[in-house]
Amino acid sequence: MTRFRNIVLATCCLALVATGESQAQSKKKKKKGKEKSETEQVAIPVPQPEPSEQEKLLSEALFLEGMKYFMLEDYKQALSQFQKAYAVTPSNAALNYKLAETYMLMENPKAGLTFAQAAIAGDNQNPYYYLLLAQLHAEQKQYTEAAQAYNDLMRNIPDQEQYLFSLAELYLAQSKYDDALKTYDRIEKKYGALEQLSMNRQQIYLRQKNIGKALAEGEKLIASNPTEIRYLLAQAELYNASQKPDIAIETLNRALRIEPNNPFAHLMLSDLQRQKGNLPESEKQVKIAFASTDLDIDTKVRILVDFIRQLPNPAIEGIALELADLTIASHPEEAKAYAVAGDLQTITGKKDKARVNYIKAVKLDDSHFKIWQQIVLLDAELGESGELVKHSEQALELFPNQAVFWFYNGTGHLIEKNFDRAAKSLEHGKRLSASEPELVAQFNAQLGDAYNSIKEYKKSDEAYEAVLSHDPDNEHVLNNYSYFLSLRGEQLPKAKAMAGRLVEQHPANPTYLDTYAWVLYKMEDYEGALKYLEQAIAVSEDATIVEHYGDVLFKMGKRDEAVRQWEKAKLKGEASAFLDRKIKEKKLYE
């Protein structure tokens, strides 16, 4: 029996030693502690007579059984065994500690408090008991009580000053800055001057808006670490914030004497010089910073985006574009360098360059929808219809369900006179846009043009009518629909009404004046047609308008004058396929 008891006691001692280690593992095991029973009864400590030897043995056996479950992270079963042991030996400090820890792991810190306190009452020389009590209080945001637990630990047990750091954090959590500062003083007294202490003090002074003390602490940091560039930069920021730009500049120059190419120092100098109105020096400093590969791409992009927000602004366009070029030069493999340059160039009207940079961006990273969108938009604006087809097809491989790319693909094919392919792309995109009426209208406007070109006039008219039912004043449709009807010689009164509405709304637009004149011409109202064509020619000498003017003159019997207008139209560029015959034979061909 004696041999058995000695084994049990030895095992129990090992278990009690393990309790210290389990504290460090508590966070790791916390997840499994969520299985908290709603029917658990928390045992309340009450005075008990001294247990007999037999009761102690029983308690030890129950404790060991509980430890088995505890190590398996079955905290519910562990708690049950610990509670049974507690019923026999309620004053056992180690057992109280384990009950408290189990409750904490089961996310019931309130229930664990009584047991943690009882553990300390039974043995006030075990640091783990105080640490557990502090943690239980902290879990319930009882920071004052948690701080008291740390103070009790350090008062009752020698050489525990390492927990002063945890105590200071608790004071900070409560915004008890003065107490935190006093704690830092205690730490410094024990461990000497520490870099982190000065940094922490400085942060507290800043929160207290005590810039003077924050600056003094910063100077102490610099004095003890004279070659540490980040302290000088931080101090310069503080001087700037405290309205002392000259001292900030002097501090930054000290930093640059240590590290001449530090881009952050140059950036700060740029900002300070701008504040002082010294724009040439400000631009010089920011260029130095942007030329450095040590200034990360994200910082550069953030600065350039800030420039973009200020555009259009002629005063900053030049430097913004130069910084974009420097960003590309220092980060040639970064897609975002080309993308942000493209954004700046687009806004400042340099669309050819923007398009080139966007294309370079997607070669490095093709995953950005907005960049592809910018590419096809610029293709369209710059009249690069072949490139528009190519780029929209590349975008569709990546974003096949984005209607906008089907729209631009169809538009590109339409311009390239691939009318069947244009219609297919536009119809597909239209189906994808069913829930967006505005976008559907844009598809229908293009479909009207495509179907007219392949002589599917019924589909063309239906597409145009769909647009006008949604937007009766759609200029593109009113112009093209009326013009195509006039060419076909169909529904001329309707064509006249549509073209007339455009002329009323835009009396100086030469294209709309020409369309209206051509409808009148088809209706054999040559006087009316001549009147509107003369108005159109007064503001534009487009070849088609000049040729139409000649056609009307011919109909009015002014053959020589008509030929002169046809010859003038030929000199100006594109016109009808019949123009050469008209000039050669001095006859009207339509």
Coordinates of C-alpha atoms in Angstrom, one line a residue:
M1 CA 0.0 0.0 0.0
T2 CA 2.9 2.4 0.9
R3 CA 4.5 1.7 -2.5
F4 CA 1.3 2.4 -4.4
R5 CA 0.7 5.7 -2.5
N6 CA 4.3 6.9 -3.2
I7 CA 3.7 6.3 -6.9
V8 CA 0.4 8.2 -6.8
L9 CA 2.0 11.1 -5.0
A10 CA 4.9 11.2 -7.4
T11 CA 2.5 11.3 -10.4
C12 CA 0.4 14.0 -8.7
C13 CA 3.5 16.1 -8.2
L14 CA 4.3 15.8 -11.9
A15 CA 0.8 16.8 -12.8
L16 CA 1.1 19.9 -10.6
V17 CA 4.3 20.9 -12.3
A18 CA 2.5 20.5 -15.6
T19 CA 0.0 23.1 -14.6
G20 CA 2.6 25.7 -15.1
E21 CA 3.2 24.6 -18.7
S22 CA -0.5 24.3 -19.4
Q23 CA -0.9 28.0 -18.9
A24 CA 1.3 28.6 -21.9
Q25 CA -0.8 26.2 -23.9
S26 CA -4.1 27.7 -22.9
K27 CA -4.6 29.8 -26.0
K28 CA -3.9 26.9 -28.3
K29 CA -6.5 24.8 -26.5
K30 CA -9.1 27.4 -26.3
K31 CA -11.0 26.4 -29.4
K32 CA -11.9 23.0 -28.0
G33 CA -13.0 24.7 -24.8
K34 CA -16.2 25.9 -26.5
E35 CA -18.2 22.9 -25.5
K36 CA -19.5 24.5 -22.3
S37 CA -22.4 22.7 -20.6
E38 CA -25.4 24.8 -19.8
T39 CA -26.3 22.6 -16.8
E40 CA -22.9 22.8 -15.1
Q41 CA -23.0 23.6 -11.4
V42 CA -20.1 25.7 -10.2
A43 CA -18.9 24.4 -6.9
I44 CA -18.6 27.2 -4.2
P45 CA -15.8 26.8 -1.8
V46 CA -16.9 26.4 1.8
P47 CA -14.8 25.7 4.9
Q48 CA -14.1 22.0 5.3
P49 CA -12.4 19.9 8.0
E50 CA -9.0 18.6 7.3
P51 CA -9.4 15.5 5.0
S52 CA -8.3 12.1 6.1
E53 CA -5.4 10.2 4.4
Q54 CA -8.0 8.1 2.6
E55 CA -9.8 11.2 1.4
K56 CA -6.6 12.7 0.1
L57 CA -5.8 9.5 -1.8
L58 CA -9.3 9.5 -3.4
S59 CA -8.9 13.2 -4.3
E60 CA -5.5 12.5 -5.9
A61 CA -6.9 9.7 -7.9
L62 CA -9.8 11.8 -9.1
F63 CA -7.4 14.6 -9.9
L64 CA -5.2 12.3 -12.0
E65 CA -8.3 11.1 -13.9
G66 CA -9.3 14.7 -14.5
M67 CA -5.8 15.4 -15.8
K68 CA -6.1 12.6 -18.3
Y69 CA -9.2 14.2 -19.8
F70 CA -7.6 17.6 -19.6
M71 CA -4.6 16.5 -21.6
L72 CA -7.0 15.1 -24.2
E73 CA -8.7 18.5 -24.2
D74 CA -12.0 16.9 -23.1
Y75 CA -12.6 19.7 -20.7
K76 CA -16.2 18.7 -19.8
Q77 CA -15.1 15.4 -18.5
A78 CA -12.0 16.9 -16.8
L79 CA -14.2 19.4 -15.0
S80 CA -16.4 16.6 -13.7
Q81 CA -13.5 14.8 -12.2
F82 CA -11.9 17.9 -10.8
Q83 CA -15.2 18.8 -9.1
K84 CA -15.4 15.4 -7.5
A85 CA -11.9 15.8 -6.2
Y86 CA -12.8 19.3 -5.0
A87 CA -15.7 17.9 -3.0
V88 CA -13.2 15.9 -1.0
T89 CA -10.3 18.5 -0.7
P90 CA -11.7 22.0 -1.4
S91 CA -8.7 23.7 0.0
N92 CA -6.1 22.1 -2.3
A93 CA -4.4 25.0 -4.1
A94 CA -3.4 23.1 -7.2
L95 CA -6.8 21.6 -7.6
N96 CA -8.4 25.1 -7.4
Y97 CA -6.0 26.3 -10.0
K98 CA -6.9 23.5 -12.3
L99 CA -10.6 24.1 -11.9
A100 CA -10.1 27.8 -12.7
E101 CA -8.0 27.0 -15.7
T102 CA -10.6 24.5 -17.0
Y103 CA -13.4 27.1 -16.7
M104 CA -11.3 29.6 -18.6
L105 CA -10.7 27.1 -21.4
M106 CA -14.4 26.4 -21.5
E107 CA -14.9 30.2 -22.0
N108 CA -16.5 30.7 -18.6
P109 CA -13.9 33.0 -16.9
K110 CA -16.5 34.3 -14.4
A111 CA -16.9 30.8 -12.9
G112 CA -13.1 30.4 -12.7
L113 CA -12.4 33.5 -10.7
T114 CA -13.4 32.1 -7.3
F115 CA -11.2 29.1 -7.8
A116 CA -8.2 31.2 -8.9
Q117 CA -8.6 33.3 -5.8
A118 CA -8.8 30.2 -3.7
A119 CA -5.6 28.9 -5.3
I120 CA -3.7 32.0 -4.3
A121 CA -5.2 31.9 -0.8
G122 CA -3.8 28.3 -0.5
D123 CA -0.4 29.1 -2.0
N124 CA 0.6 32.7 -2.5
Q125 CA 4.1 31.8 -3.8
N126 CA 3.1 30.2 -7.1
P127 CA 3.3 32.9 -9.9
Y128 CA 1.1 30.8 -12.2
Y129 CA -1.9 31.3 -9.9
Y130 CA -1.6 35.1 -10.1
L131 CA -1.1 35.0 -13.9
L132 CA -4.3 32.9 -14.3
L133 CA -6.2 35.2 -12.1
A134 CA -5.0 38.2 -14.2
Q135 CA -6.0 36.4 -17.4
L136 CA -9.5 35.5 -16.1
H137 CA -10.1 39.2 -15.2
A138 CA -8.7 40.4 -18.5
E139 CA -11.0 38.0 -20.4
Q140 CA -13.9 39.8 -18.7
K141 CA -12.4 43.2 -19.4
Q142 CA -11.8 43.7 -15.7
Y143 CA -8.5 45.4 -16.3
T144 CA -8.2 47.1 -12.9
E145 CA -8.6 43.8 -11.2
A146 CA -6.2 42.2 -13.6
A147 CA -3.6 44.9 -12.9
Q148 CA -4.0 44.3 -9.2
A149 CA -3.3 40.6 -9.8
Y150 CA 0.0 41.5 -11.4
N151 CA 0.9 43.9 -8.6
D152 CA 0.1 41.2 -6.0
L153 CA 2.3 38.8 -7.8
M154 CA 5.3 41.1 -7.8
R155 CA 4.7 42.2 -4.2
N156 CA 4.4 38.6 -2.9
I157 CA 7.0 36.8 -5.0
P158 CA 10.5 38.2 -5.6
D159 CA 12.1 38.6 -9.0
Q160 CA 8.9 38.7 -11.0
E161 CA 9.5 42.2 -12.6
Q162 CA 9.2 40.7 -16.1
Y163 CA 5.4 41.0 -15.7
L164 CA 5.7 44.8 -15.4
F165 CA 5.4 44.8 -19.2
S166 CA 2.1 43.0 -19.1
L167 CA 1.0 45.4 -16.3
A168 CA 1.8 48.4 -18.5
E169 CA -0.2 47.0 -21.4
L170 CA -3.2 46.7 -19.0
Y171 CA -2.9 50.3 -18.0
L172 CA -2.7 51.3 -21.7
A173 CA -5.9 49.3 -22.4
Q174 CA -7.7 51.4 -19.8
S175 CA -6.1 54.6 -21.1
K176 CA -4.4 55.0 -17.6
Y177 CA -1.5 56.7 -19.2
D178 CA 0.0 58.0 -15.9
D179 CA 0.0 54.6 -14.4
A180 CA 1.6 53.2 -17.6
L181 CA 4.3 55.8 -17.4
K182 CA 5.0 55.0 -13.7
T183 CA 5.2 51.3 -14.7
Y184 CA 7.8 52.2 -17.4
D185 CA 9.8 53.9 -14.8
R186 CA 9.7 50.8 -12.7
I187 CA 10.9 48.7 -15.7
E188 CA 13.7 51.2 -16.4
K189 CA 14.8 51.0 -12.8
K190 CA 15.0 47.2 -13.0
Y191 CA 16.3 46.7 -16.6
G192 CA 17.9 50.0 -17.4
A193 CA 17.1 52.3 -20.4
L194 CA 15.3 50.4 -23.2
E195 CA 14.6 51.6 -26.7
Q196 CA 11.1 50.3 -26.6
L197 CA 10.3 52.1 -23.4
S198 CA 11.2 55.5 -25.0
M199 CA 9.0 54.6 -28.0
N200 CA 6.1 53.7 -25.8
R201 CA 6.5 56.8 -23.7
Q202 CA 6.5 58.9 -26.8
Q203 CA 3.3 57.3 -28.0
I204 CA 1.6 58.0 -24.7
Y205 CA 2.7 61.6 -24.8
L206 CA 1.3 61.9 -28.3
R207 CA -2.0 60.5 -27.1
Q208 CA -2.0 63.0 -24.3
K209 CA -1.2 65.7 -26.9
N210 CA 1.9 66.6 -25.0
I211 CA 4.1 67.3 -28.0
G212 CA 6.9 68.8 -25.9
K213 CA 7.5 65.7 -23.9
A214 CA 7.1 63.5 -27.1
L215 CA 9.8 65.6 -28.8
A216 CA 12.0 65.3 -25.7
E217 CA 11.6 61.5 -25.7
G218 CA 12.4 61.5 -29.4
E219 CA 15.6 63.4 -28.8
K220 CA 16.6 60.9 -26.1
L221 CA 16.1 58.1 -28.7
I222 CA 18.2 59.9 -31.2
A223 CA 20.9 60.6 -28.7
S224 CA 21.1 56.9 -27.7
N225 CA 20.9 55.7 -31.3
P226 CA 22.5 58.5 -33.4
T227 CA 22.7 56.5 -36.6
E228 CA 19.1 55.1 -36.5
I229 CA 17.5 56.8 -39.4
R230 CA 13.9 55.9 -38.5
Y231 CA 14.1 57.9 -35.2
L232 CA 15.3 61.0 -37.1
L233 CA 12.4 60.6 -39.6
A234 CA 9.9 60.2 -36.8
Q235 CA 11.3 63.2 -35.0
A236 CA 11.0 65.3 -38.2
E237 CA 7.4 64.3 -38.5
L238 CA 6.8 65.4 -34.9
Y239 CA 8.5 68.8 -35.5
N240 CA 6.4 69.3 -38.5
A241 CA 3.2 68.4 -36.6
S242 CA 4.2 70.9 -33.9
Q243 CA 4.5 73.7 -36.5
K244 CA 8.3 73.7 -36.5
P245 CA 9.1 73.1 -40.2
D246 CA 12.6 74.6 -40.1
I247 CA 13.7 72.2 -37.3
A248 CA 12.0 69.3 -39.2
I249 CA 14.0 70.2 -42.3
E250 CA 17.2 70.4 -40.3
T251 CA 16.4 66.9 -38.8
L252 CA 15.8 65.4 -42.2
N253 CA 19.1 66.8 -43.4
R254 CA 20.8 65.1 -40.5
A255 CA 19.2 61.9 -41.6
L256 CA 20.4 62.4 -45.2
R257 CA 23.9 62.9 -44.0
I258 CA 23.7 59.4 -42.6
E259 CA 21.8 57.9 -45.5
P260 CA 21.9 60.3 -48.5
N261 CA 19.5 58.2 -50.7
N262 CA 16.8 57.6 -48.2
P263 CA 13.6 58.1 -50.3
F264 CA 11.4 58.7 -47.3
A265 CA 13.5 61.6 -46.1
H266 CA 13.4 63.1 -49.6
L267 CA 9.6 62.7 -49.7
M268 CA 9.2 64.5 -46.3
L269 CA 11.6 67.2 -47.5
S270 CA 9.5 67.6 -50.6
D271 CA 6.3 68.0 -48.6
L272 CA 8.0 70.5 -46.2
Q273 CA 9.4 72.6 -49.1
R274 CA 6.0 72.7 -50.7
Q275 CA 4.5 73.9 -47.5
K276 CA 7.0 76.7 -47.4
G277 CA 6.2 77.6 -51.1
N278 CA 9.5 76.5 -52.5
L279 CA 8.0 74.5 -55.4
P280 CA 11.2 73.9 -57.4
E281 CA 13.0 72.4 -54.4
S282 CA 9.8 70.4 -53.6
E283 CA 9.7 68.9 -57.1
K284 CA 13.5 68.2 -57.0
Q285 CA 13.1 66.2 -53.7
V286 CA 10.1 64.2 -54.8
K287 CA 11.9 63.2 -58.1
I288 CA 14.8 61.9 -56.1
A289 CA 12.5 59.8 -54.0
F290 CA 10.6 58.4 -57.0
A291 CA 13.8 57.5 -58.8
S292 CA 14.8 55.3 -55.9
T293 CA 14.0 51.6 -56.0
D294 CA 13.9 51.7 -52.2
L295 CA 10.7 53.6 -52.2
D296 CA 8.1 50.8 -52.7
I297 CA 5.7 50.8 -55.7
D298 CA 2.6 51.0 -53.5
T299 CA 3.8 54.2 -51.8
K300 CA 4.5 55.7 -55.3
V301 CA 1.1 54.6 -56.6
R302 CA -0.6 56.2 -53.5
I303 CA 1.1 59.5 -54.2
L304 CA 0.3 59.4 -57.9
V305 CA -3.4 58.6 -57.1
D306 CA -3.4 61.7 -54.9
F307 CA -2.2 63.7 -58.0
I308 CA -5.0 62.1 -60.1
R309 CA -7.6 63.3 -57.6
Q310 CA -6.4 66.9 -58.1
L311 CA -6.6 66.8 -61.9
P312 CA -7.3 68.5 -64.2
N313 CA -4.8 71.1 -62.8
P314 CA -2.2 72.5 -65.2
A315 CA 0.0 73.5 -62.3
I316 CA 0.7 69.9 -61.3
E317 CA 0.2 68.0 -64.6
G318 CA 3.9 68.2 -65.6
I319 CA 5.3 66.9 -62.3
A320 CA 2.6 64.2 -62.1
L321 CA 3.5 62.9 -65.5
E322 CA 7.2 63.0 -64.8
L323 CA 6.7 61.0 -61.6
A324 CA 4.7 58.4 -63.5
D325 CA 7.6 58.0 -65.9
L326 CA 10.1 57.7 -63.0
T327 CA 7.8 55.0 -61.4
I328 CA 7.9 53.0 -64.6
A329 CA 11.7 53.4 -64.9
S330 CA 12.3 52.2 -61.3
H331 CA 9.7 49.4 -61.4
P332 CA 9.7 48.2 -65.0
E333 CA 8.2 44.8 -64.0
E334 CA 5.3 46.2 -62.0
A335 CA 1.9 46.3 -63.8
K336 CA 0.6 48.9 -61.5
A337 CA 3.4 51.3 -62.5
Y338 CA 2.1 51.3 -66.1
A339 CA -1.5 51.3 -65.0
V340 CA -1.3 54.4 -62.9
A341 CA 0.8 56.1 -65.6
G342 CA -2.0 55.3 -68.0
D343 CA -4.6 56.8 -65.7
L344 CA -2.6 60.1 -65.4
Q345 CA -2.0 60.2 -69.2
T346 CA -5.7 59.6 -70.0
I347 CA -6.9 62.4 -67.7
T348 CA -4.3 64.8 -69.2
G349 CA -5.3 64.0 -72.7
K350 CA -2.2 61.9 -73.7
K351 CA -4.4 59.0 -74.8
D352 CA -1.9 57.4 -77.2
K353 CA 0.7 57.1 -74.4
A354 CA -1.9 55.9 -72.0
R355 CA -3.1 53.2 -74.3
V356 CA 0.5 52.0 -74.7
N357 CA 1.0 51.8 -71.0
Y358 CA -2.2 50.0 -70.3
I359 CA -1.2 47.4 -72.9
K360 CA 2.1 47.0 -71.1
A361 CA 0.3 46.6 -67.8
V362 CA -1.9 43.7 -69.0
K363 CA 1.1 42.0 -70.4
L364 CA 2.5 41.8 -66.9
D365 CA -0.8 41.2 -65.2
D366 CA -3.9 40.5 -67.3
S367 CA -6.3 40.0 -64.3
H368 CA -7.6 43.6 -64.0
F369 CA -10.9 44.2 -65.7
K370 CA -10.7 48.0 -65.4
I371 CA -7.4 48.1 -67.3
W372 CA -8.8 46.1 -70.2
Q373 CA -11.9 48.3 -70.2
Q374 CA -9.6 51.4 -70.5
I375 CA -7.7 49.7 -73.4
V376 CA -10.8 49.0 -75.5
L377 CA -12.3 52.4 -74.7
L378 CA -9.1 54.1 -75.9
D379 CA -9.0 51.9 -79.0
A380 CA -12.4 53.1 -79.9
E381 CA -11.7 56.8 -79.1
L382 CA -8.5 56.7 -81.1
G383 CA -10.2 55.0 -84.1
E384 CA -8.0 51.9 -83.8
S385 CA -10.8 49.5 -84.9
G386 CA -8.5 46.6 -85.7
E387 CA -6.9 46.8 -82.3
L388 CA -10.3 47.2 -80.8
V389 CA -11.3 43.8 -82.2
K390 CA -8.1 42.2 -81.1
H391 CA -8.1 43.6 -77.5
S392 CA -11.8 43.0 -77.0
E393 CA -11.3 39.3 -78.0
Q394 CA -8.3 39.0 -75.6
A395 CA -10.5 40.5 -72.8
L396 CA -13.3 38.2 -73.6
E397 CA -11.1 35.2 -73.1
L398 CA -10.6 36.4 -69.5
F399 CA -14.0 38.0 -68.9
P400 CA -16.5 36.1 -71.1
N401 CA -19.5 37.3 -69.2
Q402 CA -18.7 41.0 -69.3
A403 CA -21.2 42.6 -71.7
V404 CA -19.0 45.7 -72.2
F405 CA -16.3 43.7 -74.1
W406 CA -19.0 42.1 -76.3
F407 CA -20.2 45.7 -77.1
Y408 CA -16.7 46.9 -78.1
N409 CA -16.0 43.7 -80.0
G410 CA -19.2 44.1 -82.0
T411 CA -18.4 47.8 -82.5
G412 CA -14.9 47.0 -83.8
H413 CA -16.2 44.5 -86.2
L414 CA -18.9 47.0 -87.3
I415 CA -16.2 49.6 -88.1
E416 CA -14.1 46.9 -89.9
K417 CA -17.2 46.0 -92.0
N418 CA -17.4 42.5 -90.6
F419 CA -21.2 43.0 -90.2
D420 CA -22.2 39.4 -89.6
R421 CA -19.6 39.0 -86.8
A422 CA -20.6 42.4 -85.4
A423 CA -24.3 41.3 -85.2
K424 CA -23.4 38.1 -83.4
S425 CA -21.2 39.8 -80.8
L426 CA -23.7 42.5 -80.2
E427 CA -26.6 40.0 -79.8
H428 CA -24.6 38.0 -77.3
G429 CA -23.7 41.0 -75.3
K430 CA -27.3 42.2 -75.4
R431 CA -28.5 39.0 -73.8
L432 CA -26.0 39.4 -71.0
S433 CA -27.3 42.9 -70.4
A434 CA -31.0 42.0 -70.1
S435 CA -31.2 43.6 -66.6
E436 CA -29.6 46.9 -67.7
P437 CA -31.9 48.9 -70.0
E438 CA -29.4 51.6 -70.7
L439 CA -26.8 49.1 -71.9
V440 CA -29.4 47.2 -73.9
A441 CA -30.2 50.4 -75.7
Q442 CA -26.6 50.9 -76.7
F443 CA -26.5 47.4 -78.1
N444 CA -29.7 47.9 -80.1
A445 CA -28.3 51.2 -81.5
Q446 CA -25.3 49.3 -82.9
L447 CA -27.4 46.4 -84.0
G448 CA -29.5 48.7 -86.0
D449 CA -26.4 49.7 -88.0
A450 CA -25.1 46.2 -88.3
Y451 CA -28.4 44.7 -89.6
N452 CA -28.9 47.6 -92.0
S453 CA -25.5 46.9 -93.5
I454 CA -26.4 43.2 -94.2
K455 CA -29.8 44.3 -95.6
E456 CA -31.8 42.7 -92.7
Y457 CA -33.9 45.8 -92.6
K458 CA -36.7 44.4 -90.5
K459 CA -34.2 43.5 -87.7
S460 CA -32.5 46.9 -88.2
D461 CA -35.8 48.8 -87.8
E462 CA -36.8 46.7 -84.8
A463 CA -33.5 47.5 -83.0
Y464 CA -33.8 51.2 -83.7
E465 CA -37.4 51.3 -82.6
A466 CA -36.4 49.5 -79.3
V467 CA -33.9 52.3 -78.7
L468 CA -36.4 55.1 -79.4
S469 CA -39.0 53.5 -77.2
H470 CA -36.5 53.8 -74.4
D471 CA -34.8 57.0 -75.4
P472 CA -36.9 59.1 -77.9
D473 CA -34.1 61.6 -78.4
N474 CA -31.2 59.2 -79.0
E475 CA -29.1 61.2 -81.5
H476 CA -27.3 58.3 -83.0
V477 CA -30.5 56.4 -83.8
L478 CA -32.5 59.5 -85.0
N479 CA -29.7 60.3 -87.4
N480 CA -28.8 56.8 -88.7
Y481 CA -32.3 55.5 -88.8
S482 CA -33.6 58.5 -90.8
Y483 CA -30.7 58.4 -93.1
F484 CA -30.9 54.7 -93.9
L485 CA -34.7 55.0 -94.5
S486 CA -34.0 57.8 -96.9
L487 CA -31.4 55.7 -98.8
R488 CA -33.9 52.9 -99.0
G489 CA -36.6 55.4 -100.0
E490 CA -38.9 54.0 -97.3
Q491 CA -41.1 55.8 -94.7
L492 CA -39.8 59.1 -95.8
P493 CA -42.3 61.2 -93.7
K494 CA -41.1 59.3 -90.6
A495 CA -37.5 59.8 -91.7
K496 CA -38.1 63.6 -92.1
A497 CA -39.7 63.8 -88.6
M498 CA -36.7 62.1 -87.0
A499 CA -34.1 64.1 -88.8
G500 CA -36.1 67.3 -88.3
R501 CA -36.1 66.7 -84.5
L502 CA -32.4 66.5 -84.5
V503 CA -32.0 69.7 -86.5
E504 CA -34.3 71.5 -84.1
Q505 CA -32.2 70.4 -81.2
H506 CA -28.8 70.9 -82.9
P507 CA -29.2 73.5 -85.6
A508 CA -25.5 74.0 -86.1
N509 CA -24.5 70.3 -86.4
P510 CA -23.4 69.7 -90.0
T511 CA -24.0 65.9 -89.9
Y512 CA -27.6 66.3 -88.8
L513 CA -28.2 69.2 -91.3
D514 CA -26.8 66.9 -94.1
T515 CA -29.1 64.0 -93.0
Y516 CA -32.2 66.2 -92.9
A517 CA -31.2 67.7 -96.3
W518 CA -30.8 64.2 -97.8
V519 CA -34.2 63.2 -96.6
L520 CA -35.7 66.3 -98.2
Y521 CA -33.7 65.5 -101.4
K522 CA -35.3 62.0 -101.5
M523 CA -38.7 63.6 -101.0
E524 CA -37.8 65.9 -104.1
D525 CA -37.8 69.0 -102.0
Y526 CA -34.6 70.3 -103.6
E527 CA -35.0 73.9 -102.4
G528 CA -35.3 72.7 -98.8
A529 CA -32.4 70.3 -99.3
L530 CA -30.2 73.2 -100.8
K531 CA -31.0 75.4 -97.8
Y532 CA -29.9 73.0 -95.2
L533 CA -26.9 71.8 -97.2
E534 CA -25.7 75.4 -97.4
Q535 CA -26.0 75.7 -93.7
A536 CA -24.0 72.5 -93.3
I537 CA -21.2 73.6 -95.7
A538 CA -21.0 76.9 -93.8
V539 CA -19.6 74.9 -90.8
S540 CA -18.1 71.9 -92.4
E541 CA -16.6 70.9 -95.8
D542 CA -16.9 67.2 -95.3
A543 CA -16.6 65.4 -98.6
T544 CA -20.0 63.7 -98.3
I545 CA -21.8 66.9 -97.6
V546 CA -20.1 68.7 -100.5
E547 CA -21.0 65.8 -102.8
H548 CA -24.6 65.9 -101.7
Y549 CA -24.6 69.6 -102.3
G550 CA -23.5 68.9 -105.9
D551 CA -26.3 66.3 -106.3
V552 CA -28.9 68.8 -105.3
L553 CA -27.5 71.5 -107.6
F554 CA -27.6 68.9 -110.4
K555 CA -31.3 68.2 -109.7
M556 CA -31.9 71.9 -109.8
G557 CA -30.4 72.1 -113.3
K558 CA -27.1 73.7 -112.3
R559 CA -24.9 71.0 -113.9
D560 CA -21.6 72.9 -114.1
E561 CA -21.9 74.1 -110.6
A562 CA -22.7 70.6 -109.5
V563 CA -19.6 69.2 -111.2
R564 CA -17.5 71.8 -109.5
Q565 CA -18.8 70.6 -106.1
W566 CA -18.2 67.0 -107.0
E567 CA -14.6 67.9 -108.0
K568 CA -14.2 69.7 -104.7
A569 CA -15.6 66.6 -102.8
K570 CA -13.0 64.4 -104.5
L571 CA -10.2 66.6 -103.3
K572 CA -11.5 66.5 -99.8
G573 CA -11.4 62.7 -99.4
E574 CA -14.0 59.9 -99.0
A575 CA -17.2 60.2 -100.8
S576 CA -19.5 57.9 -102.8
A577 CA -18.4 55.2 -105.2
F578 CA -20.1 57.0 -108.0
L579 CA -18.2 60.3 -107.6
D580 CA -15.6 59.6 -110.4
R581 CA -18.3 58.7 -112.9
K582 CA -20.3 61.8 -112.0
I583 CA -17.3 64.0 -112.7
K584 CA -16.3 62.2 -115.8
E585 CA -19.7 61.9 -117.4
K586 CA -21.2 65.0 -115.8
K587 CA -24.2 63.0 -114.8
L588 CA -25.9 62.1 -111.6
Y589 CA -25.5 58.5 -110.4
E590 CA -27.1 57.2 -107.2

